[in-house]
Each structure stands twice: as C-alpha cells, then as structure tokens.
Tab-separated table of C-alpha atoms and ligand atoms in Angstrom:
chain	number	residue	atom	x	y	z
A	461	MET	CA	128.992	26.059	184.751
A	462	PRO	CA	127.447	29.106	183.007
A	463	SER	CA	129.934	31.900	183.272
A	464	ARG	CA	127.205	34.098	185.173
A	465	ASN	CA	127.281	31.702	188.026
A	466	ARG	CA	131.076	31.293	187.919
A	467	THR	CA	131.277	34.849	188.535
A	468	ALA	CA	128.962	34.940	191.290
A	469	LEU	CA	130.897	32.062	192.886
A	470	ALA	CA	134.086	33.592	192.559
A	471	ALA	CA	132.564	36.772	194.216
A	472	ILE	CA	131.250	34.657	197.396
A	473	LEU	CA	134.733	33.201	197.765
A	474	LEU	CA	136.404	36.563	197.704
A	475	LEU	CA	134.178	37.811	200.422
A	476	ALA	CA	134.351	34.773	202.180
A	477	GLY	CA	138.297	35.169	202.210
A	478	TRP	CA	138.065	38.864	203.086
A	479	LEU	CA	135.754	38.340	206.242
A	480	ALA	CA	138.124	35.312	207.312
A	481	ALA	CA	141.165	37.729	206.946
A	482	GLY	CA	139.338	40.116	209.501
A	483	GLY	CA	137.611	42.198	206.615
A	484	CYS	CA	139.842	45.188	206.866
A	485	THR	CA	143.718	45.562	206.764
A	486	ASP	CA	143.295	47.885	210.255
A	487	GLY	CA	141.487	44.866	211.802
A	488	SER	CA	138.082	46.386	211.918
A	489	GLY	CA	135.134	44.636	210.068
A	490	PRO	CA	132.679	46.288	207.396
A	491	SER	CA	130.393	47.094	210.583
A	492	GLY	CA	133.262	49.278	211.809
A	493	GLN	CA	133.634	46.914	214.984
A	494	ARG	CA	136.905	45.328	215.143
A	495	GLY	CA	137.420	41.930	213.605
A	496	PRO	CA	138.670	38.644	214.784
A	497	ALA	CA	141.866	39.062	217.077
A	498	ALA	CA	144.911	39.163	215.633
A	499	GLU	CA	146.687	35.934	215.325
A	500	PRO	CA	149.220	35.750	218.312
A	501	ASP	CA	151.919	36.001	215.738
A	502	GLN	CA	150.718	39.191	214.264
A	503	LYS	CA	151.144	40.892	217.600
A	504	VAL	CA	154.354	43.236	217.365
A	505	TYR	CA	156.707	42.986	219.832
A	506	THR	CA	159.262	45.468	221.060
A	507	VAL	CA	162.548	44.386	222.170
A	508	GLY	CA	164.817	46.943	223.711
A	509	ILE	CA	168.522	46.504	223.222
A	510	SER	CA	171.080	48.042	225.381
A	511	GLN	CA	174.190	48.268	224.044
A	512	CYS	CA	177.135	49.144	226.396
A	513	ASN	CA	179.268	50.764	223.486
A	514	ARG	CA	179.190	50.484	219.730
A	515	ASN	CA	182.894	51.817	219.073
A	516	GLU	CA	184.490	48.342	219.036
A	517	PRO	CA	183.970	46.133	216.062
A	518	TRP	CA	182.826	43.194	218.038
A	519	ARG	CA	179.551	45.282	219.670
A	520	VAL	CA	178.967	46.395	215.956
A	521	GLN	CA	178.961	42.695	215.065
A	522	MET	CA	176.693	41.894	217.925
A	523	ASP	CA	174.223	44.486	217.019
A	524	ALA	CA	174.275	43.463	213.569
A	525	ASP	CA	173.843	39.672	214.457
A	526	ILE	CA	170.661	40.803	216.356
A	527	GLU	CA	169.103	42.948	213.712
A	528	ALA	CA	169.793	40.021	211.105
A	529	ALA	CA	168.123	37.363	213.344
A	530	ALA	CA	165.110	39.772	214.195
A	531	LYS	CA	164.772	40.954	210.375
A	532	GLU	CA	163.399	37.154	210.143
A	533	HIS	CA	160.594	37.742	212.413
A	534	PRO	CA	158.142	40.329	211.586
A	535	GLN	CA	156.740	40.097	214.868
A	536	LEU	CA	159.702	41.802	216.214
A	537	LYS	CA	160.907	45.482	216.419
A	538	VAL	CA	163.826	46.033	217.774
A	539	VAL	CA	165.310	49.364	219.375
A	540	PHE	CA	169.013	49.796	219.939
A	541	LYS	CA	170.347	52.102	222.530
A	542	ASP	CA	174.008	52.649	222.571
A	543	ALA	CA	175.474	53.851	226.380
A	544	GLN	CA	178.662	54.926	224.728
A	545	ASN	CA	180.700	53.169	227.468
A	546	ASP	CA	179.028	54.789	230.473
A	547	GLU	CA	177.498	52.816	232.942
A	548	LEU	CA	175.301	55.542	234.164
A	549	ARG	CA	173.605	56.202	230.652
A	550	GLN	CA	173.415	52.336	230.232
A	551	ARG	CA	171.564	52.417	233.665
A	552	ALA	CA	168.942	55.196	232.243
A	553	HIS	CA	168.343	53.417	229.096
A	554	VAL	CA	167.107	50.278	230.884
A	555	GLU	CA	164.895	52.247	232.792
A	556	GLU	CA	163.808	54.565	229.621
A	557	PHE	CA	162.841	51.087	228.024
A	558	VAL	CA	160.651	49.927	231.209
A	559	SER	CA	158.901	53.177	231.213
A	560	ALA	CA	158.495	53.022	227.304
A	561	GLY	CA	156.505	49.697	227.977
A	562	VAL	CA	158.904	47.542	225.659
A	563	ASP	CA	158.157	43.926	225.937
A	564	LEU	CA	161.490	42.393	226.174
A	565	ILE	CA	165.063	43.808	226.943
A	566	ILE	CA	168.335	42.511	225.961
A	567	ILE	CA	171.216	44.103	227.661
A	568	SER	CA	175.105	43.864	227.191
A	569	PRO	CA	176.035	45.545	230.475
A	570	LYS	CA	179.561	47.335	230.451
A	571	GLU	CA	179.770	46.229	234.135
A	572	ALA	CA	178.227	43.718	236.520
A	573	ALA	CA	177.486	45.961	239.826
A	574	PRO	CA	176.161	49.375	238.530
A	575	LEU	CA	173.781	47.271	235.881
A	576	THR	CA	172.468	44.685	238.511
A	577	GLU	CA	170.056	47.040	240.018
A	578	PRO	CA	168.201	48.391	236.853
A	579	VAL	CA	168.059	44.820	235.318
A	580	ALA	CA	166.618	43.632	238.453
A	581	GLN	CA	163.985	46.199	238.488
A	582	ALA	CA	162.782	45.800	234.812
A	583	VAL	CA	162.440	42.083	235.811
A	584	ALA	CA	160.301	42.795	238.538
A	585	ALA	CA	158.099	45.550	236.797
A	586	GLY	CA	157.311	42.485	234.386
A	587	VAL	CA	159.903	43.006	231.804
A	588	PRO	CA	161.834	40.203	230.709
A	589	VAL	CA	165.715	40.524	230.310
A	590	ILE	CA	168.190	38.559	228.402
A	591	VAL	CA	171.710	39.144	229.808
A	592	LEU	CA	174.345	38.708	226.877
A	593	ASP	CA	178.001	38.594	227.250
A	594	ARG	CA	178.849	40.309	230.416
A	595	ALA	CA	176.802	39.148	233.265
A	596	VAL	CA	175.254	41.056	236.227
A	597	LEU	CA	175.168	40.097	239.781
A	598	GLY	CA	173.227	37.389	241.626
A	599	ASP	CA	170.343	36.243	239.499
A	600	ARG	CA	167.554	38.779	239.009
A	601	TYR	CA	167.337	38.297	235.521
A	602	THR	CA	165.602	36.195	233.213
A	603	ALA	CA	168.307	34.568	231.212
A	604	PHE	CA	172.024	34.807	230.236
A	605	ILE	CA	173.835	33.848	227.248
A	606	GLY	CA	177.607	34.163	226.744
A	607	ALA	CA	180.426	31.903	226.070
A	608	ASP	CA	182.491	30.252	229.056
A	609	ASN	CA	185.537	32.967	229.465
A	610	LYS	CA	187.266	30.872	232.327
A	611	LYS	CA	187.393	28.240	229.602
A	612	ILE	CA	188.681	30.410	227.053
A	613	GLY	CA	191.157	31.766	229.392
A	614	LYS	CA	192.089	28.775	230.386
A	615	ALA	CA	192.369	27.403	226.956
A	616	ALA	CA	194.649	30.488	225.924
A	617	GLY	CA	197.164	29.822	228.779
A	618	LEU	CA	197.698	25.955	227.916
A	619	TRP	CA	198.026	26.827	224.301
A	620	LEU	CA	200.911	29.374	225.599
A	621	VAL	CA	202.299	26.801	227.635
A	622	LYS	CA	202.740	24.319	224.997
A	623	LYS	CA	203.881	27.155	222.246
A	624	LEU	CA	206.515	28.414	224.911
A	625	SER	CA	207.574	25.035	225.694
A	626	GLY	CA	206.408	25.458	229.314
A	627	LYS	CA	208.904	28.267	230.073
A	628	GLY	CA	208.636	32.144	229.561
A	629	LYS	CA	207.800	35.700	230.439
A	630	VAL	CA	204.329	37.023	229.761
A	631	VAL	CA	202.502	40.388	229.543
A	632	GLU	CA	198.851	39.911	230.383
A	633	LEU	CA	196.622	42.992	229.022
A	634	LYS	CA	193.325	42.519	231.066
A	635	GLY	CA	189.894	43.747	230.056
A	636	LEU	CA	187.949	45.607	232.208
A	637	MET	CA	188.547	43.979	235.620
A	638	THR	CA	184.929	45.238	236.762
A	639	SER	CA	183.460	42.948	233.858
A	640	THR	CA	182.724	39.471	234.460
A	641	PRO	CA	184.832	38.471	230.827
A	642	GLY	CA	187.637	40.444	232.463
A	643	GLN	CA	187.727	38.649	235.551
A	644	ASP	CA	187.193	35.256	234.183
A	645	ARG	CA	189.446	35.206	231.102
A	646	HIS	CA	192.215	36.397	234.047
A	647	SER	CA	191.280	33.352	236.104
A	648	GLY	CA	190.980	30.876	233.852
A	649	PHE	CA	194.436	31.879	232.013
A	650	ARG	CA	196.215	31.813	235.586
A	651	GLU	CA	194.708	28.271	235.929
A	652	GLY	CA	196.239	27.379	232.620
A	653	ILE	CA	199.644	28.255	233.291
A	654	ALA	CA	199.635	27.391	236.860
A	655	ALA	CA	201.597	24.002	236.454
A	656	SER	CA	204.242	25.696	234.035
A	657	GLY	CA	207.256	27.646	234.097
A	658	LEU	CA	205.186	30.427	232.497
A	659	GLU	CA	205.716	33.924	234.710
A	660	VAL	CA	203.430	37.034	234.525
A	661	ILE	CA	206.001	39.838	234.265
A	662	PHE	CA	203.496	42.558	234.059
A	663	GLN	CA	199.848	43.020	233.840
A	664	ALA	CA	197.635	45.871	233.422
A	665	ASP	CA	193.710	46.560	232.756
A	666	MET	CA	193.549	47.903	229.328
A	667	LYS	CA	189.645	48.036	229.733
A	668	TRP	CA	189.109	46.336	226.408
A	669	LEU	CA	190.535	49.314	224.446
A	670	GLU	CA	193.174	49.052	222.035
A	671	PRO	CA	195.060	52.490	222.462
A	672	ASP	CA	194.889	51.466	226.330
A	673	ALA	CA	196.699	48.223	225.617
A	674	ARG	CA	199.162	49.944	223.197
A	675	LYS	CA	200.071	52.343	226.266
A	676	GLU	CA	200.306	49.696	228.595
A	677	MET	CA	202.557	47.767	226.416
A	678	ASP	CA	205.207	50.543	225.935
A	679	SER	CA	205.418	50.496	229.343
A	680	ALA	CA	206.104	46.751	229.706
A	681	LEU	CA	208.583	47.263	226.701
A	682	ALA	CA	210.279	50.133	228.675
A	683	ARG	CA	210.606	47.619	231.564
A	684	PHE	CA	211.559	44.395	230.456
A	685	ASP	CA	214.116	43.958	227.879
A	686	ARG	CA	212.707	40.154	227.223
A	687	ILE	CA	209.069	39.291	226.508
A	688	ASP	CA	208.077	36.179	225.272
A	689	ALA	CA	204.553	36.501	224.859
A	690	VAL	CA	201.235	38.828	225.129
A	691	TYR	CA	198.111	37.327	226.414
A	692	ALA	CA	195.561	40.155	225.727
A	693	HIS	CA	191.772	39.726	226.832
A	694	ASN	CA	190.775	40.789	223.615
A	695	ASP	CA	191.900	41.352	219.688
A	696	PRO	CA	192.197	44.878	219.978
A	697	GLY	CA	194.249	44.701	222.917
A	698	ALA	CA	196.391	42.105	221.330
A	699	HIS	CA	196.780	44.435	218.247
A	700	GLY	CA	197.668	47.415	220.301
A	701	ALA	CA	200.510	45.479	222.089
A	702	TYR	CA	201.870	44.524	218.785
A	703	LEU	CA	201.510	47.842	217.404
A	704	ALA	CA	203.982	48.943	220.480
A	705	ALA	CA	206.268	45.957	220.033
A	706	GLN	CA	206.358	46.989	216.262
A	707	SER	CA	207.177	50.300	217.026
A	708	ALA	CA	209.986	49.182	219.320
A	709	GLY	CA	211.329	46.700	216.707
A	710	ARG	CA	210.364	44.147	219.069
A	711	GLU	CA	207.530	42.274	217.277
A	712	THR	CA	209.487	39.471	216.342
A	713	GLU	CA	210.601	38.763	219.895
A	714	MET	CA	207.194	37.455	221.205
A	715	VAL	CA	204.001	35.754	220.586
A	716	PHE	CA	200.864	37.420	220.574
A	717	VAL	CA	197.526	35.819	221.771
A	718	GLY	CA	193.930	37.650	221.860
A	719	ILE	CA	190.254	36.699	221.891
A	720	ASP	CA	187.261	37.357	219.767
A	721	ALA	CA	188.167	36.204	216.519
A	722	LEU	CA	186.242	38.036	214.344
A	723	PRO	CA	186.537	37.153	210.796
A	724	HIS	CA	187.400	40.722	209.921
A	725	GLU	CA	189.275	41.269	212.804
A	726	GLY	CA	191.259	38.722	215.165
A	727	ILE	CA	191.207	35.945	212.464
A	728	ALA	CA	192.418	38.693	209.618
A	729	TYR	CA	195.384	39.128	212.134
A	730	VAL	CA	196.245	35.636	212.350
A	731	LYS	CA	196.302	35.417	208.695
A	732	GLN	CA	198.467	38.485	208.384
A	733	GLY	CA	200.615	37.006	210.955
A	734	ILE	CA	200.157	39.925	213.505
A	735	LEU	CA	198.540	37.644	215.976
A	736	ASP	CA	199.502	33.878	216.511
A	737	ALA	CA	196.337	32.769	218.211
A	738	THR	CA	193.174	33.905	218.629
A	739	PHE	CA	189.961	32.341	220.573
A	740	GLN	CA	186.462	32.928	219.338
A	741	TYR	CA	184.016	34.782	221.598
A	742	PRO	CA	180.711	34.535	219.578
A	743	THR	CA	178.401	37.584	220.108
A	744	GLY	CA	175.183	35.665	220.946
A	745	GLY	CA	172.956	38.229	218.883
A	746	LYS	CA	171.247	35.254	217.174
A	747	GLU	CA	170.687	32.962	220.087
A	748	ALA	CA	169.722	36.102	222.015
A	749	ILE	CA	167.068	36.628	219.297
A	750	GLY	CA	165.892	32.864	219.631
A	751	MET	CA	165.480	33.063	223.256
A	752	ALA	CA	163.420	36.396	223.182
A	753	LEU	CA	160.826	34.661	220.690
A	754	LYS	CA	160.618	31.741	223.370
A	755	ILE	CA	160.145	34.157	226.214
A	756	LEU	CA	157.397	36.134	224.264
A	757	ALA	CA	155.615	33.112	223.479
A	758	GLY	CA	155.383	32.281	226.906
A	759	GLU	CA	157.852	29.110	226.776
A	760	GLU	CA	160.395	27.971	229.332
A	761	VAL	CA	163.815	28.917	228.859
A	762	PRO	CA	167.168	27.795	230.322
A	763	LYS	CA	168.757	30.231	232.911
A	764	LYS	CA	172.008	30.078	231.314
A	765	VAL	CA	173.007	29.095	227.781
A	766	VAL	CA	176.656	28.624	227.395
A	767	LEU	CA	177.988	29.226	223.817
A	768	GLY	CA	181.074	27.352	222.256
A	769	SER	CA	184.521	28.791	221.281
A	770	ARG	CA	187.097	27.989	218.429
A	771	LEU	CA	190.722	28.249	218.285
A	772	PHE	CA	192.367	29.819	215.510
A	773	SER	CA	196.303	29.789	215.247
A	774	LYS	CA	198.535	29.965	212.385
A	775	ASP	CA	198.398	26.144	212.156
A	776	ASN	CA	194.680	25.763	211.550
A	777	VAL	CA	193.452	29.149	210.421
A	778	ALA	CA	193.328	28.004	206.610
A	779	ALA	CA	191.198	25.274	207.896
A	780	GLY	CA	188.820	27.141	209.942
A	781	GLY	CA	190.020	26.879	213.316
A	782	GLU	CA	188.948	24.057	215.631
A	783	PRO	CA	186.423	23.686	218.502
A	784	LEU	CA	187.724	24.186	222.152
A	785	GLU	CA	187.095	20.959	223.776
B	1811	FRU	C1	183.790	44.569	223.249
B	1811	FRU	C2	184.620	43.492	224.199
B	1811	FRU	C3	185.251	42.466	223.193
B	1811	FRU	C4	185.400	41.442	224.175
B	1811	FRU	C5	183.702	41.928	225.140
B	1811	FRU	C6	183.860	41.359	226.310
B	1811	FRU	O1	183.296	45.382	223.929
B	1811	FRU	O2	185.531	43.974	224.830
B	1811	FRU	O3	186.239	42.603	222.603
B	1811	FRU	O4	185.092	40.296	223.846
B	1811	FRU	O5	183.669	43.016	224.877
B	1811	FRU	O6	182.724	41.536	226.989
C-alpha cells in the first residue's frame, strides 16, 4: 500500500477508536453532546465506612484490609469515618453518609442497640448496609459478615479444659457486653467449660481495652492467691492481664488465652511466650468489599457470611496454626 493511503487508513482507524471510546475523556462527543453512556463498570460508587474506633490494632487492620481490597477496583471510592468509640458519633456518621448520598455503607458498630435504628433507616432510604464483625439487633440491614464468636469462645473453653487437665480457677475478662462478640465469646466459653472442673472465680467487663483489662486483673490478683488461667475476649485484654500478673511477679503461675491473632499482635505474643493461645478473628474487610461489589452490581448476596477461624498455640504457631473445625 502506498504510504499516503497507509497514513489515511491509520487516521480513519484512530478516529473510529476515538469515537468508540466516547470522543472526549469527559464523556462528551465532538458535537458537545454527551457520548455513549459510560460502561457500567466505569461508574464510580462511593462506599462509606463507619468504623467504631481506630485506636486498636485490629480495627486499623480492618480498615487497611478494606482499603487494600477497594484499591483493586477503581470503580469504588471508599470514605472512612472513625467514631472514636462513641456510639452517638457513629449514629451521626451513618446519617451523614445517607444524606451525602453514598451508594453503600459498611459499618462495624460499637454496640448493637444504639446502631440498630440508624442502620435500618439507611436501608429504608435505599442505601444498602453491610454490617461487619459486631452485629445490630433484628434483621433490618442488608447483610452481615463475621466469624462465629460463640464457636471461638467454646473452642477457647475446650482448649483450656484440656490444657488444665479438666480443673482450675479461671479469670474471664470480657469484651464490651453490649456488643455481640462479647456476649457470644462469653456464652460460648461457658458452654465449653460447662462439663469440666474449671471454675470462673473472677469476671469483669474490660470493654475490649488493654488498660481496663490490666486494672481488672490487678483486682483479681489482689483477691485470689491462685489463678490458673486468664481467658480474655481479645488479645489486648490478654496482654493487659499478662502485664498485671508480671508486675505482681505471678505471670508463670497461669495460662493466658486471647482472641484476634493478628500477626503483629496475638501471634507475636504467642511466639514470645506471653500468650499460650490465641484464636483468629478475621477482620472481614476484604470480604466486605467483595460483597459490596456484588450488591452494587445488583446481585443477590447471602444475609449472613460466617468467616473461619484458626487456633495459634505454642505447639502449632510455627506451623501457621490450625483451623477450628
Ligand atoms: C477491636 C476489637 C477486637 C475484637 C473485636 C470485637 O475493637 O475489640 O479486639 O476482636 O473488636 O468486635
């Protein structure tokens, strides 16, 4: 082909490609009119994330997991809000997301009761809501993602029964008992130890917070001169209890069990010999983004997604732990 014809053909092909792509990068054609509608996957969806607090490593990890998963999908824009452990602030955040017209909300609520209404109202206003980790009351939300806290609590109980050969005095440091993981980790644990000689001699609500756990453990140590085990509903709680026992010179007297198993927190504590066991509580951040994409694409999603867990103990931590059956 003569080179002049080749140039003309190339120009035609370029023009055709340009028109097919919508003419201009802003979507309007050469005539100034809007070009063909953007592909459905080119629409940008805003997802509001309402995090109950960002002070704890586990929640920082959840937000990081959400952000990393969302980055893979340019059609998602995620906006994070931190309620700083204040349920009124978190209620306001949900309402703000609805008035701002976000396309979907992911919430990890501080407590069940106070966040139930705002979540239900968002759904009623047409904004789908994925509830992550801690639940709300009833079923007026789009979907829930979380691990089985009752199962984890029961597994912790059974593990301690075995570890203490069926008998011993236990301190239970509970997570916020107005949140569902606290309730379930408690009832599951009690079920796990029910048929054994393990006795809970001291229990307190440390609200998921390490300083509170340490204070409560100081009281337990002052009141009881023999403690065989501490079961804390999360790793920060177990670590706080360990520090209290250590400063009383009694940390070798007892076994410490926690929940969360973040690599740089609970698993590291097990490797360092601070905790005897920790149970993984996955953040669900990645799964929440996967589900958000489905909902935004108009697909059906299950009402409840239950995530798995793993046990990390001194015996198996080097091998990567083992799954809960
Ligand atoms: C963080 C945390 C975790 C715990 C989860 C339960 O705020 O306390 O340690 O596993 O919340 O919702």
